[in-house]
Coordinates of C-alpha atoms and ligand atoms in Angstrom, one line a residue:
X1 CA -0.1 0.0 0.3
X2 CA 1.3 3.2 -0.8
X3 CA 1.9 6.1 2.2
X4 CA -0.5 8.0 1.1
X5 CA -3.4 5.5 0.5
X6 CA -3.1 4.8 4.4
X7 CA -5.0 8.3 5.0
X8 CA -7.0 8.3 1.9
X9 CA -11.0 9.3 2.7
X10 CA -9.8 9.3 6.6
X11 CA -10.3 12.8 8.6
X12 CA -9.4 16.7 7.9
X13 CA -6.9 16.7 9.9
X14 CA -5.1 13.8 8.4
X15 CA -5.6 15.3 5.3
X16 CA -3.6 18.1 6.4
X17 CA -0.8 16.4 8.0
X18 CA -0.3 14.6 4.7
X19 CA -0.6 18.3 2.8
X20 CA 2.5 19.6 5.2
X21 CA 4.7 17.2 3.1
X22 CA 6.7 16.1 6.4
X23 CA 7.4 12.4 7.2
X24 CA 4.6 10.8 8.7
X25 CA 5.4 7.9 11.2
X26 CA 2.7 5.4 12.3
X27 CA 3.9 4.1 15.6
X28 CA 2.8 2.5 18.8
X29 CA 5.8 3.7 20.6
X30 CA 9.5 5.5 19.7
X31 CA 12.7 4.5 21.0
X32 CA 14.7 8.0 21.0
X33 CA 12.5 11.1 19.9
X34 CA 16.0 12.6 19.2
X35 CA 16.8 10.5 16.7
X36 CA 14.0 11.1 14.5
X37 CA 14.3 11.9 11.0
X38 CA 12.9 15.2 10.2
X39 CA 12.5 17.3 6.6
X40 CA 12.1 20.6 5.8
X41 CA 8.6 22.2 6.5
X42 CA 8.1 25.2 4.6
X43 CA 4.7 26.3 6.3
X44 CA 7.1 27.0 9.3
X45 CA 10.5 27.6 7.8
X46 CA 11.7 24.4 9.9
X47 CA 11.9 21.1 10.1
X48 CA 9.6 18.4 11.2
X49 CA 8.0 14.9 11.3
X50 CA 4.2 14.0 12.5
X51 CA 4.1 10.9 14.7
X52 CA 0.9 9.5 14.1
X53 CA 0.0 6.9 17.0
X54 CA -3.1 5.1 16.1
X55 CA -3.8 4.4 20.2
X56 CA -4.7 8.0 20.4
X57 CA -7.9 7.7 18.3
X58 CA -7.2 11.1 16.5
X59 CA -8.1 12.7 19.9
X60 CA -4.4 14.5 20.2
X61 CA -1.6 14.8 17.4
X62 CA 2.2 14.8 18.1
X63 CA 5.1 16.0 16.3
X64 CA 9.0 17.0 16.1
X65 CA 9.6 20.4 15.1
X66 CA 13.2 21.4 14.8
X67 CA 14.9 24.6 14.4
X68 CA 18.2 25.1 12.5
X69 CA 21.1 26.5 13.9
X70 CA 20.7 30.4 14.3
X71 CA 17.4 29.7 12.6
X72 CA 13.6 31.1 13.8
X73 CA 10.2 29.3 13.0
X74 CA 7.7 31.5 11.0
X75 CA 5.1 32.9 13.5
X76 CA 1.9 31.5 13.6
X77 CA -1.4 31.4 15.6
X78 CA -4.3 28.9 15.7
X79 CA -7.2 27.8 17.4
X80 CA -5.7 24.7 18.5
X81 CA -3.9 24.0 22.1
X82 CA 0.0 22.7 22.1
X83 CA 2.6 21.5 24.8
X84 CA 5.6 21.8 24.0
X85 CA 8.7 19.6 25.6
X86 CA 12.1 20.8 24.9
X87 CA 14.4 17.6 23.6
X88 CA 17.4 19.6 22.9
X89 CA 19.1 23.0 22.3
X90 CA 18.3 26.2 23.6
X91 CA 16.6 29.5 22.3
X92 CA 13.5 31.7 23.3
X93 CA 9.7 32.0 22.3
X94 CA 7.9 35.4 21.8
X95 CA 4.3 35.6 22.4
X96 CA 1.9 38.3 21.8
X97 CA -1.9 39.1 20.7
X98 CA -2.3 41.6 17.8
X99 CA -1.8 44.7 19.3
X100 CA -0.6 43.6 22.3
X101 CA 2.9 43.7 24.4
X102 CA 5.4 40.9 23.2
X103 CA 6.5 38.8 26.0
X104 CA 9.7 36.5 25.8
X105 CA 10.9 33.4 27.6
X106 CA 14.3 31.6 27.3
X107 CA 14.1 27.5 27.0
X108 CA 16.7 25.2 26.9
X109 CA 16.5 21.1 27.0
X110 CA 14.2 19.8 29.6
X111 CA 11.9 22.7 29.7
X112 CA 8.0 22.7 29.4
X113 CA 5.1 25.1 27.8
X114 CA 1.7 25.4 26.4
X115 CA 1.4 28.0 23.9
X116 CA -1.7 30.1 25.1
X117 CA -4.7 29.3 22.7
X118 CA -4.3 31.4 19.6
X119 CA -1.6 33.5 20.5
X120 CA 0.4 34.6 18.0
X121 CA 4.3 32.9 18.7
X122 CA 7.6 32.5 17.2
X123 CA 10.5 30.5 18.2
X124 CA 14.1 31.2 18.1
X125 CA 17.3 28.8 18.2
X126 CA 20.1 30.7 20.4
X127 CA 23.1 28.4 19.0
X128 CA 24.3 29.1 15.6
X129 CA 26.1 26.1 15.2
X130 CA 23.3 23.2 16.5
X131 CA 19.7 22.6 16.1
X132 CA 16.7 23.0 18.9
X133 CA 14.2 20.3 18.8
X134 CA 10.5 20.1 20.5
X135 CA 8.2 17.4 21.3
X136 CA 4.8 18.8 20.9
X137 CA 1.6 17.4 21.8
X138 CA -1.6 19.0 20.2
X139 CA -5.5 19.0 20.3
X140 CA -5.3 20.0 16.5
X141 CA -7.5 16.9 15.1
X142 CA -10.4 17.5 17.5
X143 CA -10.5 21.2 16.3
X144 CA -9.9 20.5 12.6
X145 CA -12.0 17.6 12.3
X146 CA -14.8 19.6 13.8
X147 CA -14.7 22.8 11.9
X148 CA -12.7 21.9 8.9
X149 CA -12.1 25.7 8.1
X150 CA -8.4 26.6 8.0
X151 CA -8.9 30.3 7.7
X152 CA -11.3 29.7 10.9
X153 CA -7.9 27.8 12.7
X154 CA -5.2 30.0 11.3
X155 CA -6.5 33.2 10.8
X156 CA -8.8 33.8 13.7
X157 CA -9.0 37.5 15.4
X158 CA -10.6 36.3 18.8
X159 CA -8.5 36.8 21.8
X160 CA -8.4 34.6 24.9
X161 CA -7.7 37.1 27.3
X162 CA -8.2 34.5 29.7
X163 CA -5.6 32.6 28.3
X164 CA -3.1 35.3 27.6
X165 CA -3.3 38.7 29.2
X166 CA 0.2 40.0 28.3
X167 CA 1.5 41.0 31.7
X168 CA 5.2 41.2 32.1
X169 CA 5.4 38.2 34.1
X170 CA 3.2 35.7 32.5
X171 CA 5.8 33.3 32.0
X172 CA 7.2 33.5 35.3
X173 CA 6.5 31.8 38.7
X174 CA 3.3 29.5 39.1
X175 CA 1.0 28.5 42.3
X176 CA 0.8 25.2 44.0
X177 CA -3.4 24.0 44.2
X178 CA -4.8 21.1 45.5
X179 CA -4.3 17.7 44.0
X180 CA -0.3 17.9 43.5
X181 CA -1.1 20.8 40.8
X182 CA 1.4 23.4 39.7
X183 CA -0.3 26.3 38.0
X184 CA 1.8 27.6 35.6
X185 CA 3.1 28.8 32.5
X186 CA 6.5 28.2 32.2
X187 CA 8.3 25.3 33.6
X188 CA 12.5 25.7 33.2
X189 CA 13.0 22.6 33.8
X190 CA 10.8 19.9 34.6
X191 CA 13.4 17.1 34.7
X192 CA 14.6 18.6 38.4
X193 CA 11.1 20.5 39.1
X194 CA 10.0 18.9 43.0
X195 CA 7.6 16.3 43.1
X196 CA 5.3 15.2 45.6
X197 CA 4.3 12.0 47.4
X198 CA 1.9 9.6 45.2
X199 CA 0.9 6.4 47.3
X200 CA -1.7 5.4 45.2
X201 CA -0.2 4.4 41.9
X202 CA 2.5 2.0 44.5
X203 CA 6.4 1.8 43.9
X204 CA 7.3 4.5 46.1
X205 CA 6.4 6.8 43.5
X206 CA 6.3 10.8 43.7
X207 CA 4.3 13.1 41.0
X208 CA 3.0 16.7 40.1
X209 CA 0.4 17.8 37.5
X210 CA 1.0 20.8 35.7
X211 CA -2.0 22.7 34.3
X212 CA 0.0 25.6 31.8
X213 CA -1.7 28.9 30.5
X214 CA -5.7 27.5 31.2
X215 CA -5.0 25.1 29.0
X216 CA -7.4 21.8 28.4
X217 CA -4.4 19.7 28.0
X218 CA -2.7 18.9 31.0
X219 CA 0.3 16.8 32.0
X220 CA 2.2 15.3 35.0
X221 CA 5.6 13.9 35.8
X222 CA 6.0 10.7 38.0
X223 CA 9.0 9.3 39.2
X224 CA 9.7 6.0 40.7
X225 CA 12.9 4.7 42.7
X226 CA 15.4 2.2 41.8
X227 CA 14.3 -1.7 41.9
X228 CA 10.8 -0.9 41.6
X229 CA 7.7 -0.7 38.9
X230 CA 4.4 0.8 39.4
X231 CA 1.2 -1.1 39.8
X232 CA -1.0 -1.7 36.3
X233 CA -3.6 0.3 35.4
X234 CA -5.9 1.9 32.5
X235 CA -7.9 4.7 31.3
X236 CA -9.2 6.6 28.6
X237 CA -6.7 7.1 25.4
X238 CA -4.2 10.0 24.4
X239 CA -1.3 9.9 27.2
X240 CA 1.8 10.9 25.8
X241 CA 4.3 9.2 28.0
X242 CA 7.9 10.5 27.5
X243 CA 10.6 9.3 29.3
X244 CA 12.8 11.8 30.8
X245 CA 15.1 9.9 33.2
X246 CA 16.1 6.5 33.7
X247 CA 15.5 3.3 32.0
X248 CA 13.4 0.2 32.0
X249 CA 10.3 -1.1 30.2
X250 CA 6.5 -1.2 29.9
X251 CA 4.2 -3.8 29.6
X252 CA 1.2 -3.1 27.8
X253 CA -2.2 -5.4 27.3
X254 CA -6.1 -5.4 26.9
X255 CA -8.2 -6.9 29.2
X256 CA -8.3 -10.9 28.2
X257 CA -5.1 -10.0 26.3
X258 CA -2.9 -11.5 29.1
X259 CA -1.0 -13.7 26.9
X260 CA -0.1 -11.2 24.4
X261 CA 1.4 -8.5 26.7
X262 CA 3.5 -6.3 24.5
X263 CA 6.4 -4.9 26.1
X264 CA 8.4 -1.8 25.2
X265 CA 11.8 -1.3 26.2
X266 CA 12.4 2.7 27.0
X267 CA 15.5 5.1 27.9
X268 CA 15.8 8.8 27.8
X269 CA 13.6 10.2 25.0
X270 CA 11.5 7.3 24.5
X271 CA 7.7 7.8 24.1
X272 CA 4.5 5.5 24.2
X273 CA 0.9 5.8 23.7
X274 CA -1.2 3.2 25.9
X275 CA -4.7 2.7 23.6
X276 CA -8.0 3.5 25.2
X277 CA -8.7 1.8 28.8
X278 CA -5.5 -0.5 27.7
X279 CA -3.3 -1.8 30.6
X280 CA -0.3 -0.4 31.1
X281 CA 2.7 -0.9 33.9
X282 CA 5.9 0.9 34.0
X283 CA 9.4 -1.0 35.5
X284 CA 12.6 0.7 36.4
X285 CA 15.5 -1.7 35.5
X286 CA 18.2 0.9 35.6
X287 CA 20.8 2.5 38.3
X288 CA 18.8 5.7 38.8
X289 CA 15.1 6.5 39.6
X290 CA 12.9 6.5 36.2
X291 CA 10.8 9.5 35.4
X292 CA 8.2 10.5 32.7
X293 CA 6.3 13.4 31.5
X294 CA 3.0 12.2 30.2
X295 CA 1.0 15.0 28.1
X296 CA -2.8 14.4 27.5
X297 CA -6.4 15.2 28.4
X298 CA -7.6 15.4 31.9
X299 CA -6.9 19.0 33.0
X300 CA -8.0 19.6 36.6
X301 CA -9.6 23.0 36.1
X302 CA -11.0 21.9 32.6
X303 CA -11.4 18.4 31.8
X304 CA -12.6 17.1 28.4
X305 CA -14.6 14.7 29.9
X306 CA -16.0 13.7 33.1
X307 CA -14.7 10.7 34.6
X308 CA -17.7 8.9 34.8
X309 CA -18.4 5.3 35.2
X310 CA -15.5 2.5 34.6
X311 CA -13.3 5.0 33.3
X312 CA -13.2 7.1 36.4
X313 CA -11.7 4.6 38.9
X314 CA -8.1 4.7 38.3
X315 CA -7.1 3.9 41.8
X316 CA -9.7 1.3 42.8
X317 CA -8.9 -2.4 42.3
X318 CA -10.1 -4.2 39.3
X319 CA -11.4 -7.1 41.8
X320 CA -13.8 -4.1 43.1
X321 CA -14.7 -3.0 39.7
X322 CA -11.8 -0.2 39.3
X323 CA -8.9 -0.1 36.6
X324 CA -5.7 -0.7 38.9
X325 CA -4.2 -4.3 39.4
X326 CA -2.8 -4.4 43.4
X327 CA 0.6 -6.0 43.2
X328 CA -0.9 -8.8 45.2
X329 CA -3.4 -9.9 42.0
X330 CA -0.9 -9.7 39.8
X331 CA 0.2 -12.4 37.3
X332 CA 3.3 -14.3 39.1
X333 CA 5.2 -13.6 35.0
X334 CA 5.1 -9.9 36.0
X335 CA 7.3 -10.0 39.4
X336 CA 9.3 -13.0 37.7
X337 CA 10.1 -11.3 34.5
X338 CA 11.0 -7.9 36.3
X339 CA 13.4 -9.6 38.8
X340 CA 15.0 -11.5 35.8
X341 CA 15.3 -7.7 34.1
X342 CA 17.0 -6.2 37.2
X343 CA 19.2 -9.4 37.4
X344 CA 20.5 -8.9 34.2
X345 CA 21.6 -5.5 34.9
X346 CA 22.8 -5.7 38.3
X347 CA 20.4 -4.0 40.4
X348 CA 18.5 -4.9 43.8
X349 CA 14.8 -5.6 43.7
X350 CA 13.5 -3.0 46.0
X351 CA 9.8 -4.2 45.9
X352 CA 7.9 -5.7 49.2
X353 CA 7.6 -9.6 49.0
X354 CA 4.1 -10.6 47.6
X355 CA 1.8 -11.9 50.2
Ligands
FE2_1 FE1 -1.5 5.7 32.9

């Protein structure tokens, strides 16, 4: 089958990403986002590559944006949200509303930010001799498929002043709010941002949620210690799980598919996307704490869907009708496989013995 046939008669968004004439990878996971090949992206004066994760069901899209040494991306605005994670390089971004003040912040590897909805934005690479690369997750599929009108999406004068008010310190600071949430517009280094206790998911984990620029998209960072793994769980689709520290693997399976669990080995720079209600479980097999950034729907302030019915019970055991598998209820192969992987790496198992 020819590459373009895969998208024929599909969606407005899929046709649009094809029209961008940059590579479109169809993947369930990517071993290293820093190594994904990119091609010139004429519309933005940059380089890029789309990554289509079938598991997302067109709820979000994901792409690599790269700016050449000393380069700048052409300014644009659009009616979909975007969250940016800086994979490499350093530079600056300028944000403004038509006729309003311009605000600029500087980023480097590990920085995290959102583009406030429909603001003009432009990126600059501060280094003359090396590229800067982002991983971007956006809500373009929902918006494009709903309105199917590029003029409305890319040339819309409406100002969302509740998303960006032009104030001088817009990209400084933030505030802690209930539920381990940090409300902010810019995180300078999400890899070192202080995390808080998160007992429910096991494995001695710590976690923080980030709500950026009043977006509907949200993200969180979770870390779990050496020699441990987290509890298996499942929920709705779309979370882009990006490894930002450590090494290990994840197991993925649908209910009833325990015999066909898929194992995804990961390292810093890997990304995986569990499908709708697919169990996923993360294992740290390395010599340092493992940490991931998950970009997804599910903002506390502006949820896209109510967490109703079976999708809401993410911390309740499957034995009680929920979506988490407690350690003592696991298939014994889970613990055995983990212990074998640790032994191979010479790392001691820190999991409590199973009852
Ligand atoms: Fe999850």
